[in-house]
């Protein structure tokens, strides 16, 4: 969703902000803008479209030595993507400038009041209302900008990450957050602000993350003050060291981030398992489990909350935990869970799963469960993200930065973490013999190497993509552990190639979707040897009798499915519980190659955002 970048300090802010916005492109956006100031000259430039167009537009403008830059990529919520609605927004007096990520829910009431007091609006946005609300408070209360922001935010309902600037104090920036992340990079005499740390990764390793209900006053060459927005309590911020480097967030020779990230999965899973899995000894070491031993021993139920791809990983987690640890698991869409008055008990463990750690619905559902007394054990990829900070404990997936909007390595590393959790719980609950445990762990340990072999065979998937890329619909079927994989395969295809696709449990086909099957319908069937093989072979026969085009994901050496399916993609033979880790890869490649053939924007599909920070 919207991206924020700002710089205040001795360097030229223009390249810093523009390059920073480009790094945030992965979040998804439809317009972009920048504000530059040296205290006397002030310049605002906005475009509909990409940061490259903003760069071109700026090249036509007068140059001056700015000392402050504020940039924004907007993902439309209130008002269509056009120049007027793009940020930065300037107050009626022209003094205050604001960039905003989030939604001000009560903007209608505030706008009405401002109009009654003589304010006018050029955009349809909630953000323009906010900057004028701050201006009105500053004017009527005679306070400085920091105080005015604080007072204004106390009357705001919604979510925000904001940066505000006042022309009367050109060397100061006010930053605040509630629900939308804000990272502040530090250098000797300057400050960087970002929706995450990627915009300033090449300038500094030192970062401060604002907490919810906090604001920071940044004064160039001076200091940073972090305080609560709802009272004046000061906090001495913890300066954290950034571990990701620039190489991690560049394409490394691949044409798209998504392709790079698909290829990174073997190493990503190695990183997930490192220091946790000791296969030969038949042991799993998870420090957070030792710290909270009694919680895991007494757990009666696990509730997994997540959205999108992370929700699909949660479904695989349900199969894993129920199979091996025999603990009941419920998997809930965070957006439904938070609004349906769910039953939550103090001996429940709630597991929010989120790559970004910033998904608004997952964060809100987590807070609800925490308030109800559940133990919150998070699975996140982004270190220091909002969700990871709200949990009682948890595990990072260590997949490295995922920039492509379509989630790939986050999904498989989430499954790897859930496997570790399932086996660890099985040890605690004594539901798995040491021999069976060791044999499973040895198999898990081999996943990265076997994944590498699978990736080496990607050309076969590319050939199939060439045949089916013109389809308008596609069906994905799987059973057991591979039902969530079918859902994930369908999601990947629809989000990046805009082909309508549905994922179904294979047996459900007869209850409706079979009516769709004809000679124009590709049906991707996950038909691995372990797990309901005969039943899925019958399903394939049913599809073929109706002339559907069957693309089957089969175990190496399969003969039966090969006789009836139109195309087969082999994956390594494995226990059923590990098939999602392999079967997912060809489906990722399939959607990738199809999207490329259809000339779609693979890394930034239309209408989508990488982290969904509004509900
Ligand atoms: C799909 C995708 C989304 C995310 C979802 C949750 O490829 O990326 O469905 O999985 O928005 O995001 P996180 O995991 O960041 O909470």
Coordinates of C-alpha atoms and ligand atoms in Angstrom, one line a residue:
X1 CA 0.0 0.0 0.0
X2 CA 1.1 3.6 0.1
X3 CA 4.8 4.2 0.5
X4 CA 6.4 7.1 2.5
X5 CA 9.9 8.4 2.1
X6 CA 11.3 11.6 3.6
X7 CA 14.8 13.0 4.1
X8 CA 15.9 16.0 6.2
X9 CA 19.6 16.7 6.4
X10 CA 22.7 18.0 4.6
X11 CA 22.5 15.7 1.5
X12 CA 20.5 16.4 -1.7
X13 CA 17.1 15.0 -0.8
X14 CA 15.9 14.5 -4.4
X15 CA 17.8 11.4 -5.4
X16 CA 17.4 9.9 -1.9
X17 CA 13.6 10.3 -2.0
X18 CA 13.2 9.3 -5.6
X19 CA 15.3 6.1 -5.2
X20 CA 13.6 5.4 -2.0
X21 CA 10.2 5.6 -3.6
X22 CA 11.4 3.3 -6.3
X23 CA 12.4 0.7 -3.7
X24 CA 8.9 1.0 -2.2
X25 CA 7.2 0.3 -5.6
X26 CA 6.7 -3.3 -4.6
X27 CA 4.1 -2.2 -2.1
X28 CA 1.8 -1.3 -4.9
X29 CA 0.6 2.2 -6.0
X30 CA -1.1 4.1 -8.7
X31 CA 0.3 7.7 -8.4
X32 CA 3.3 9.3 -6.9
X33 CA 4.5 12.7 -5.7
X34 CA 7.3 14.6 -4.1
X35 CA 7.7 17.9 -2.1
X36 CA 11.1 19.7 -2.0
X37 CA 12.0 22.7 0.1
X38 CA 15.0 24.8 1.0
X39 CA 12.9 27.0 3.3
X40 CA 12.3 29.6 0.7
X41 CA 11.6 27.7 -2.5
X42 CA 9.0 25.0 -2.3
X43 CA 8.1 22.7 -5.1
X44 CA 5.4 20.0 -5.3
X45 CA 5.3 17.5 -8.2
X46 CA 2.7 14.8 -8.7
X47 CA 2.0 12.3 -11.4
X48 CA -0.5 9.5 -12.1
X49 CA 1.6 6.3 -12.8
X50 CA 5.0 5.2 -11.9
X51 CA 8.0 6.8 -10.1
X52 CA 9.8 6.8 -13.4
X53 CA 7.2 9.2 -14.7
X54 CA 7.7 11.4 -11.6
X55 CA 11.4 11.4 -12.3
X56 CA 10.8 12.5 -15.9
X57 CA 8.4 15.3 -14.7
X58 CA 11.0 16.5 -12.2
X59 CA 13.6 16.7 -15.0
X60 CA 11.5 19.4 -16.6
X61 CA 11.4 21.6 -13.5
X62 CA 13.8 24.2 -12.1
X63 CA 16.6 22.8 -9.9
X64 CA 17.4 24.2 -6.5
X65 CA 19.4 23.1 -3.4
X66 CA 16.6 21.5 -1.3
X67 CA 17.3 20.5 2.3
X68 CA 14.1 18.5 2.8
X69 CA 12.2 16.0 0.6
X70 CA 9.0 14.2 1.2
X71 CA 7.8 11.6 -1.3
X72 CA 4.8 9.3 -1.5
X73 CA 3.4 6.5 -3.6
X74 CA -0.4 6.4 -3.3
X75 CA -2.6 3.3 -3.5
X76 CA -6.1 4.8 -3.9
X77 CA -8.6 4.4 -1.1
X78 CA -10.6 7.7 -1.1
X79 CA -10.9 9.1 -4.6
X80 CA -9.6 7.7 -7.9
X81 CA -5.9 7.8 -8.8
X82 CA -5.4 11.3 -10.3
X83 CA -2.9 14.2 -9.8
X84 CA -5.2 16.0 -7.3
X85 CA -5.6 13.0 -5.1
X86 CA -1.9 12.2 -5.1
X87 CA 0.3 13.2 -2.2
X88 CA 1.9 15.3 -0.7
X89 CA -1.1 17.4 0.4
X90 CA -0.7 21.0 1.2
X91 CA -2.9 22.9 3.8
X92 CA -5.1 25.8 2.8
X93 CA -2.5 28.4 4.0
X94 CA 0.2 26.6 2.0
X95 CA 2.3 26.2 5.1
X96 CA 1.8 22.6 6.1
X97 CA 2.6 19.6 3.9
X98 CA 1.7 16.0 4.7
X99 CA 2.2 12.5 3.4
X100 CA 0.0 9.8 4.8
X101 CA -0.3 6.0 4.6
X102 CA -3.6 4.7 6.1
X103 CA -7.2 5.7 6.3
X104 CA -8.8 8.4 8.4
X105 CA -12.3 6.9 9.0
X106 CA -14.0 10.0 10.4
X107 CA -12.7 12.3 7.7
X108 CA -16.2 13.1 6.6
X109 CA -17.2 14.7 9.9
X110 CA -13.9 16.6 10.1
X111 CA -14.2 17.8 6.5
X112 CA -17.7 19.1 7.1
X113 CA -16.6 21.0 10.1
X114 CA -13.6 22.5 8.2
X115 CA -15.8 23.5 5.3
X116 CA -18.1 25.3 7.8
X117 CA -15.0 27.2 9.0
X118 CA -14.2 28.3 5.5
X119 CA -11.7 25.6 4.3
X120 CA -11.8 24.4 0.7
X121 CA -10.6 21.1 -0.7
X122 CA -9.0 20.3 -4.0
X123 CA -8.9 16.5 -3.6
X124 CA -11.3 13.8 -2.5
X125 CA -8.8 12.4 0.0
X126 CA -9.0 11.9 3.8
X127 CA -5.3 13.0 3.9
X128 CA -6.1 16.5 2.7
X129 CA -8.6 16.7 5.5
X130 CA -6.0 15.7 8.0
X131 CA -3.4 18.3 7.0
X132 CA -6.1 21.0 7.2
X133 CA -7.4 19.7 10.5
X134 CA -3.8 20.0 11.9
X135 CA -3.6 23.5 10.5
X136 CA -6.9 24.6 12.0
X137 CA -5.8 23.3 15.5
X138 CA -2.4 25.0 15.1
X139 CA -4.1 28.3 14.2
X140 CA -6.8 28.3 16.8
X141 CA -4.7 27.0 19.7
X142 CA -1.5 28.9 18.9
X143 CA 0.6 25.8 19.5
X144 CA 3.7 24.5 17.6
X145 CA 3.4 21.9 14.9
X146 CA 4.3 19.0 17.2
X147 CA 1.5 19.8 19.6
X148 CA -1.0 20.5 16.9
X149 CA -0.3 17.1 15.3
X150 CA -0.7 15.5 18.7
X151 CA -4.0 17.3 19.3
X152 CA -5.3 16.5 15.8
X153 CA -4.5 12.8 16.1
X154 CA -6.4 12.5 19.4
X155 CA -9.5 13.4 17.4
X156 CA -8.8 11.1 14.5
X157 CA -10.3 7.6 14.1
X158 CA -8.4 5.3 11.8
X159 CA -4.9 4.3 10.9
X160 CA -2.0 6.4 9.9
X161 CA 1.7 6.7 9.3
X162 CA 2.3 10.4 8.6
X163 CA 5.1 12.9 8.0
X164 CA 4.2 16.5 8.4
X165 CA 6.2 19.6 7.6
X166 CA 5.6 23.3 8.5
X167 CA 7.2 26.0 6.3
X168 CA 7.7 28.2 9.3
X169 CA 10.1 25.7 10.8
X170 CA 11.8 24.3 7.7
X171 CA 14.4 22.1 9.5
X172 CA 11.9 20.1 11.4
X173 CA 9.7 17.1 10.5
X174 CA 7.0 15.5 12.6
X175 CA 6.3 11.8 12.1
X176 CA 3.6 9.7 13.7
X177 CA 2.1 6.2 13.5
X178 CA -1.0 4.3 14.4
X179 CA -1.4 1.0 12.5
X180 CA 0.9 2.0 9.6
X181 CA 4.6 1.3 10.0
X182 CA 7.2 4.0 10.2
X183 CA 10.9 3.4 10.2
X184 CA 13.4 6.2 10.9
X185 CA 17.0 6.0 9.7
X186 CA 19.7 7.9 11.5
X187 CA 22.8 9.5 10.2
X188 CA 25.1 12.0 11.8
X189 CA 23.2 15.2 10.9
X190 CA 20.2 13.9 9.1
X191 CA 17.1 11.7 9.2
X192 CA 15.5 9.3 6.8
X193 CA 11.9 8.3 7.1
X194 CA 10.3 5.3 5.4
X195 CA 7.3 3.0 5.4
X196 CA 10.0 0.4 6.0
X197 CA 13.8 0.6 6.0
X198 CA 14.4 -0.4 2.3
X199 CA 14.5 3.3 1.0
X200 CA 17.5 4.1 3.1
X201 CA 19.3 0.8 3.3
X202 CA 22.3 2.2 1.4
X203 CA 22.6 5.3 3.6
X204 CA 22.5 3.9 7.1
X205 CA 22.3 0.7 9.2
X206 CA 20.8 2.4 12.2
X207 CA 17.0 2.4 12.5
X208 CA 14.3 3.3 15.0
X209 CA 10.8 1.8 14.6
X210 CA 8.0 3.9 15.9
X211 CA 5.4 2.1 18.0
X212 CA 1.7 2.6 17.6
X213 CA 0.5 5.9 19.2
X214 CA 3.9 7.4 19.0
X215 CA 5.3 10.4 17.3
X216 CA 8.8 11.7 16.6
X217 CA 10.1 15.2 16.2
X218 CA 13.1 15.3 13.9
X219 CA 15.3 18.3 13.9
X220 CA 18.1 18.4 11.3
X221 CA 21.6 18.4 12.8
X222 CA 20.1 18.1 16.3
X223 CA 18.1 15.4 17.9
X224 CA 15.1 13.1 17.7
X225 CA 12.4 13.1 20.3
X226 CA 10.0 10.2 20.5
X227 CA 6.8 10.6 22.6
X228 CA 3.4 9.1 23.0
X229 CA 0.7 10.9 20.9
X230 CA -2.0 10.5 23.6
X231 CA 0.1 11.9 26.5
X232 CA 3.5 13.5 26.7
X233 CA 5.5 10.5 27.9
X234 CA 8.9 10.5 26.3
X235 CA 10.6 7.2 25.2
X236 CA 14.3 6.7 24.7
X237 CA 14.1 4.9 21.4
X238 CA 16.1 1.7 20.8
X239 CA 18.4 2.0 17.8
X240 CA 18.3 -1.3 15.9
X241 CA 20.9 -2.5 13.4
X242 CA 19.6 -3.3 9.9
X243 CA 20.7 -6.8 8.8
X244 CA 19.4 -6.8 5.2
X245 CA 21.7 -5.5 2.6
X246 CA 21.2 -3.8 -0.8
X247 CA 21.9 -7.0 -2.7
X248 CA 18.9 -8.7 -0.9
X249 CA 16.5 -6.2 -2.4
X250 CA 17.9 -6.1 -5.9
X251 CA 17.0 -8.5 -8.8
X252 CA 20.4 -10.2 -9.0
X253 CA 20.3 -10.9 -12.7
X254 CA 16.7 -12.1 -12.8
X255 CA 14.1 -10.2 -15.0
X256 CA 11.7 -10.1 -12.1
X257 CA 11.8 -10.2 -8.3
X258 CA 9.2 -13.0 -8.3
X259 CA 11.4 -15.3 -10.4
X260 CA 14.4 -14.5 -8.2
X261 CA 12.4 -15.2 -5.1
X262 CA 11.1 -18.5 -6.5
X263 CA 14.7 -19.5 -7.0
X264 CA 15.7 -18.4 -3.5
X265 CA 13.4 -20.9 -1.9
X266 CA 16.0 -23.6 -1.2
X267 CA 18.3 -21.1 0.6
X268 CA 15.4 -19.5 2.3
X269 CA 14.3 -22.8 3.8
X270 CA 17.9 -23.6 4.8
X271 CA 17.8 -20.3 6.7
X272 CA 14.5 -21.1 8.3
X273 CA 15.7 -24.5 9.5
X274 CA 19.2 -23.4 10.5
X275 CA 19.9 -23.7 14.3
X276 CA 16.4 -25.2 14.8
X277 CA 16.5 -28.6 13.0
X278 CA 19.0 -31.3 14.1
X279 CA 17.8 -34.1 11.9
X280 CA 20.3 -36.8 12.7
X281 CA 19.8 -36.3 16.4
X282 CA 16.1 -36.3 15.9
X283 CA 15.8 -33.0 17.6
X284 CA 14.2 -29.6 17.2
X285 CA 15.5 -26.6 19.1
X286 CA 13.0 -23.7 19.3
X287 CA 14.2 -21.3 22.1
X288 CA 10.8 -19.7 22.4
X289 CA 9.2 -23.1 23.2
X290 CA 11.6 -23.6 26.1
X291 CA 10.8 -20.2 27.5
X292 CA 7.0 -20.9 27.4
X293 CA 7.0 -24.6 28.0
X294 CA 3.9 -24.6 30.2
X295 CA 1.8 -22.8 27.5
X296 CA 2.6 -25.4 24.9
X297 CA 2.1 -28.3 27.3
X298 CA -1.4 -27.0 28.4
X299 CA -2.6 -25.8 25.0
X300 CA -6.0 -27.2 24.2
X301 CA -6.6 -25.5 20.9
X302 CA -4.6 -23.5 18.3
X303 CA -6.2 -20.8 16.2
X304 CA -4.3 -19.7 13.1
X305 CA -5.2 -16.2 11.8
X306 CA -3.9 -14.8 8.5
X307 CA -4.8 -13.5 5.1
X308 CA -4.2 -14.6 1.5
X309 CA -1.2 -16.8 0.9
X310 CA -0.3 -16.8 4.6
X311 CA -3.8 -18.2 5.3
X312 CA -3.1 -21.0 2.8
X313 CA 0.1 -21.8 4.7
X314 CA -2.1 -21.8 7.9
X315 CA -4.3 -24.5 6.3
X316 CA -1.2 -26.6 5.7
X317 CA -0.3 -25.9 9.3
X318 CA -3.6 -27.3 10.5
X319 CA -3.0 -30.6 8.7
X320 CA 0.5 -30.8 10.1
X321 CA -0.4 -29.9 13.7
X322 CA -3.5 -32.1 13.9
X323 CA -1.8 -35.0 12.3
X324 CA 1.4 -35.0 14.3
X325 CA 0.5 -33.3 17.6
X326 CA -3.2 -34.1 17.8
X327 CA -4.1 -30.6 19.0
X328 CA -7.3 -29.2 17.4
X329 CA -6.5 -26.3 15.0
X330 CA -8.8 -23.7 13.5
X331 CA -7.7 -21.6 10.6
X332 CA -9.4 -18.2 10.3
X333 CA -9.4 -15.4 7.9
X334 CA -8.2 -12.5 10.1
X335 CA -10.7 -10.2 8.6
X336 CA -13.6 -12.5 9.6
X337 CA -12.3 -13.5 12.9
X338 CA -11.9 -9.9 14.2
X339 CA -15.5 -9.0 13.5
X340 CA -17.4 -12.2 14.4
X341 CA -17.1 -12.1 18.2
X342 CA -15.1 -15.3 18.3
X343 CA -14.8 -17.6 21.3
X344 CA -11.2 -17.2 22.6
X345 CA -10.0 -19.0 25.8
X346 CA -6.9 -18.3 27.9
X347 CA -5.5 -21.7 27.1
X348 CA -5.7 -21.1 23.4
X349 CA -2.6 -20.4 21.4
X350 CA -3.3 -17.9 18.6
X351 CA -0.8 -18.0 15.7
X352 CA -0.9 -15.0 13.4
X353 CA 1.0 -15.7 10.2
X354 CA 2.2 -12.8 8.1
X355 CA 5.1 -12.2 5.7
X356 CA 5.1 -8.4 6.1
X357 CA 4.0 -8.4 9.7
X358 CA 1.9 -5.3 8.8
X359 CA -1.4 -6.7 7.5
X360 CA -4.0 -4.6 9.1
X361 CA -6.6 -7.3 9.6
X362 CA -4.1 -9.8 11.0
X363 CA -2.8 -7.2 13.4
X364 CA -6.2 -6.3 14.6
X365 CA -7.3 -9.9 15.0
X366 CA -4.1 -10.5 17.0
X367 CA -4.9 -7.6 19.3
X368 CA -8.4 -8.9 19.9
X369 CA -7.1 -12.4 20.8
X370 CA -4.5 -10.9 23.1
X371 CA -7.0 -8.8 24.9
X372 CA -9.2 -12.0 25.4
X373 CA -6.2 -13.6 27.2
X374 CA -4.9 -16.0 24.5
X375 CA -1.2 -16.6 24.1
X376 CA 0.0 -15.1 20.8
X377 CA 2.8 -16.9 19.0
X378 CA 3.6 -15.1 15.7
X379 CA 5.1 -16.3 12.5
X380 CA 6.5 -13.3 10.5
X381 CA 9.2 -12.7 8.0
X382 CA 9.9 -9.0 8.5
X383 CA 12.0 -8.5 11.6
X384 CA 10.7 -5.8 13.9
X385 CA 7.4 -5.6 12.1
X386 CA 4.2 -4.5 13.9
X387 CA 2.8 -8.0 14.3
X388 CA 6.1 -9.4 15.5
X389 CA 6.2 -6.7 18.2
X390 CA 2.7 -7.3 19.4
X391 CA 3.1 -11.1 20.0
X392 CA 4.1 -12.8 23.2
X393 CA 6.6 -14.9 21.4
X394 CA 7.1 -16.5 17.9
X395 CA 9.4 -17.5 15.1
X396 CA 10.8 -15.6 12.2
X397 CA 10.8 -17.3 8.8
X398 CA 14.1 -15.8 7.8
X399 CA 13.1 -15.8 4.1
X400 CA 14.9 -12.5 3.4
X401 CA 13.1 -9.6 1.8
X402 CA 10.2 -10.5 -0.5
X403 CA 9.7 -7.7 -3.0
X404 CA 7.5 -9.3 -5.7
X405 CA 3.9 -8.7 -4.7
X406 CA 3.0 -12.3 -5.3
X407 CA 4.2 -14.2 -2.3
X408 CA 6.5 -17.2 -3.0
X409 CA 9.3 -17.9 -0.6
X410 CA 7.3 -16.5 2.3
X411 CA 4.7 -19.3 1.7
X412 CA 7.2 -22.2 1.7
X413 CA 9.2 -20.9 4.6
X414 CA 6.0 -20.4 6.6
X415 CA 5.2 -24.1 5.9
X416 CA 8.7 -25.0 7.0
X417 CA 8.2 -23.1 10.3
X418 CA 4.8 -24.8 10.8
X419 CA 6.4 -28.2 10.2
X420 CA 8.9 -27.4 13.0
X421 CA 6.1 -26.3 15.3
X422 CA 4.0 -29.4 14.5
X423 CA 6.9 -31.8 15.2
X424 CA 8.0 -29.9 18.4
X425 CA 4.4 -30.0 19.7
X426 CA 4.4 -33.7 18.9
X427 CA 7.5 -34.2 21.1
X428 CA 5.8 -32.2 23.9
X429 CA 2.5 -34.1 23.6
X430 CA 4.3 -37.4 23.0
X431 CA 2.2 -38.2 20.0
X432 CA 5.1 -39.3 17.7
X433 CA 7.7 -42.0 18.4
X434 CA 11.4 -40.8 18.4
X435 CA 12.0 -43.1 15.4
X436 CA 9.2 -41.6 13.3
X437 CA 10.2 -38.1 14.4
X438 CA 13.8 -38.6 13.3
X439 CA 12.7 -40.0 10.0
X440 CA 10.5 -37.0 9.3
X441 CA 13.2 -34.6 10.3
X442 CA 15.7 -36.3 8.0
X443 CA 13.2 -35.8 5.2
X444 CA 12.6 -32.2 6.1
X445 CA 16.4 -31.6 6.1
X446 CA 16.6 -32.8 2.5
X447 CA 13.9 -30.4 1.2
X448 CA 16.2 -27.6 0.1
X449 CA 18.4 -29.9 -2.0
X450 CA 15.5 -31.6 -3.6
X451 CA 13.9 -28.2 -4.3
X452 CA 17.1 -27.2 -6.2
X453 CA 16.7 -30.3 -8.4
X454 CA 13.1 -29.4 -9.0
X455 CA 14.0 -25.8 -9.9
X456 CA 16.5 -27.1 -12.5
X457 CA 13.6 -28.7 -14.3
X458 CA 11.6 -25.5 -14.7
X459 CA 11.7 -25.5 -18.5
X460 CA 9.0 -28.3 -18.6
X461 CA 6.7 -25.9 -16.8
X462 CA 7.5 -23.1 -19.3
X463 CA 6.5 -25.3 -22.2
X464 CA 3.1 -26.0 -20.6
X465 CA 2.7 -22.3 -19.9
X466 CA 3.1 -21.7 -23.7
X467 CA 0.2 -24.0 -24.4
X468 CA -2.3 -22.7 -21.8
X469 CA -1.5 -19.0 -21.4
X470 CA -4.4 -17.9 -23.6
X471 CA -7.0 -19.7 -21.3
X472 CA -9.6 -17.5 -19.6
X473 CA -10.4 -19.8 -16.7
X474 CA -8.4 -22.5 -14.8
X475 CA -9.3 -25.0 -12.1
X476 CA -6.8 -26.2 -9.5
X477 CA -7.6 -29.4 -7.5
X478 CA -5.8 -31.2 -4.7
X479 CA -6.7 -33.3 -1.7
X480 CA -5.4 -33.4 1.9
X481 CA -2.2 -31.4 2.3
X482 CA -2.4 -30.4 -1.3
X483 CA -5.8 -28.8 -1.1
X484 CA -4.3 -25.6 0.3
X485 CA -1.6 -25.9 -2.5
X486 CA -4.4 -25.9 -5.0
X487 CA -5.8 -22.7 -3.5
X488 CA -2.4 -21.1 -3.5
X489 CA -1.8 -22.2 -7.2
X490 CA -5.1 -20.6 -8.2
X491 CA -4.3 -17.4 -6.3
X492 CA -0.9 -17.1 -7.9
X493 CA -2.4 -17.4 -11.4
X494 CA -5.2 -15.0 -10.9
X495 CA -3.2 -12.3 -9.2
X496 CA -0.4 -12.0 -11.7
X497 CA -1.9 -13.1 -15.0
X498 CA -5.5 -12.0 -14.4
X499 CA -6.8 -15.4 -15.5
X500 CA -9.8 -16.4 -13.5
X501 CA -8.8 -19.4 -11.4
X502 CA -10.4 -21.4 -8.6
X503 CA -8.9 -23.8 -6.2
X504 CA -11.0 -26.7 -4.9
X505 CA -10.6 -29.9 -2.8
X506 CA -10.7 -32.5 -5.7
X507 CA -13.7 -34.4 -4.3
X508 CA -15.7 -31.2 -4.3
X509 CA -15.4 -31.0 -8.0
X510 CA -18.6 -33.2 -8.4
X511 CA -20.5 -30.7 -6.3
X512 CA -20.4 -27.9 -8.8
X513 CA -17.2 -27.0 -10.6
X514 CA -17.4 -30.1 -12.9
X515 CA -20.1 -28.2 -14.8
X516 CA -17.4 -25.8 -16.0
X517 CA -15.2 -28.4 -17.5
X518 CA -14.9 -28.5 -21.3
X519 CA -12.1 -28.7 -23.9
X520 CA -11.1 -25.1 -23.1
X521 CA -10.6 -25.6 -19.4
X522 CA -7.1 -26.3 -18.1
X523 CA -7.3 -28.3 -14.8
X524 CA -4.2 -28.4 -12.7
X525 CA -4.4 -31.5 -10.5
X526 CA -1.9 -32.3 -7.7
X527 CA -1.8 -36.1 -7.9
X528 CA 1.2 -37.2 -5.8
X529 CA 1.6 -40.9 -4.9
X530 CA 1.3 -40.5 -1.1
X531 CA -2.1 -39.3 -0.2
X532 CA -5.4 -40.4 -1.8
X533 CA -3.7 -41.4 -5.1
X534 CA -6.4 -43.7 -6.4
X535 CA -9.1 -41.2 -5.6
X536 CA -7.3 -38.4 -7.4
X537 CA -6.7 -40.7 -10.4
X538 CA -10.5 -41.2 -10.6
X539 CA -11.0 -37.4 -10.5
X540 CA -8.6 -37.0 -13.4
X541 CA -10.5 -39.6 -15.4
X542 CA -13.7 -37.7 -14.7
X543 CA -12.1 -34.5 -16.0
X544 CA -10.8 -36.3 -19.1
X545 CA -14.3 -37.8 -19.8
X546 CA -15.5 -34.1 -20.1
X547 CA -12.5 -33.2 -22.3
X548 CA -10.8 -30.9 -19.8
X549 CA -7.0 -30.3 -20.3
X550 CA -5.3 -32.0 -17.3
X551 CA -1.9 -30.7 -16.1
X552 CA -0.9 -33.1 -13.3
X553 CA 1.7 -32.6 -10.6
X554 CA 2.9 -36.2 -10.0
X555 CA 5.6 -38.0 -8.0
X556 CA 8.8 -38.9 -9.8
X557 CA 8.4 -42.2 -11.7
X558 CA 4.6 -42.1 -11.8
X559 CA 3.1 -44.2 -14.6
X560 CA -0.7 -44.3 -14.0
X561 CA -1.4 -40.6 -14.2
X562 CA 0.9 -40.1 -17.1
X563 CA -1.3 -42.4 -19.1
X564 CA -4.4 -40.2 -18.7
X565 CA -3.2 -36.6 -18.1
X566 CA -2.3 -34.3 -21.0
X567 CA 0.8 -32.9 -19.3
X568 CA 2.7 -34.1 -16.2
X569 CA 5.2 -32.3 -14.0
X570 CA 7.3 -34.5 -11.7
X571 CA 8.2 -33.5 -8.2
X572 CA 10.3 -35.5 -5.7
X573 CA 8.7 -38.5 -4.0
X574 CA 8.1 -37.5 -0.3
X575 CA 5.9 -38.2 2.7
X576 CA 2.5 -36.6 2.2
X577 CA 3.2 -33.9 4.7
X578 CA 6.1 -32.5 2.7
X579 CA 4.4 -32.5 -0.7
X580 CA 3.2 -28.8 -0.4
X581 CA 6.9 -27.8 -0.2
X582 CA 7.5 -29.3 -3.6
X583 CA 4.1 -29.1 -5.4
X584 CA 4.0 -25.3 -4.8
X585 CA 7.1 -24.6 -6.9
X586 CA 5.8 -25.7 -10.4
X587 CA 2.6 -23.8 -9.7
X588 CA 4.6 -20.7 -8.9
X589 CA 6.6 -21.2 -12.1
X590 CA 3.4 -21.9 -14.1
X591 CA 1.8 -18.6 -13.0
X592 CA 5.0 -16.7 -13.6
X593 CA 5.6 -17.9 -17.1
X594 CA 1.9 -17.4 -18.1
X595 CA 2.0 -13.9 -16.7
X596 CA 5.2 -13.1 -18.7
X597 CA 3.6 -14.5 -21.9
X598 CA 0.6 -12.4 -21.3
X599 CA 2.9 -9.3 -20.8
X600 CA 1.6 -8.6 -17.4
X601 CA 3.4 -6.7 -14.7
X602 CA 4.6 -9.7 -12.7
X603 CA 6.1 -7.9 -9.7
X604 CA 3.5 -5.2 -9.4
X605 CA 0.1 -6.6 -10.5
X606 CA -2.7 -4.1 -11.0
X607 CA -4.7 -3.1 -7.9
X608 CA -2.6 -5.2 -5.6
X609 CA -0.3 -4.0 -2.7
X610 CA 2.5 -6.0 -1.0
X611 CA 1.5 -5.1 2.5
X612 CA -2.2 -4.5 3.0
X613 CA -2.0 -1.9 5.8
X614 CA -5.7 -0.9 5.6
X615 CA -8.6 -3.2 6.2
Ligands
LIG1 C1 -0.6 -13.3 -2.4 C2 -0.2 -12.4 -1.3 C3 -1.2 -12.0 -0.4 C4 -0.6 -12.0 1.0 C5 -1.6 -11.4 2.0 C6 -1.1 -11.4 3.5 O1 0.5 -13.6 -3.2 O2 1.0 -12.0 -1.3 O3 -2.3 -12.8 -0.4 O4 -0.3 -13.3 1.4 O5 -1.9 -10.0 1.7 O6 0.1 -10.7 3.6 P1 1.1 -10.9 4.8 O7 1.6 -12.3 4.8 O8 2.1 -9.9 4.6 O9 0.2 -10.7 6.0

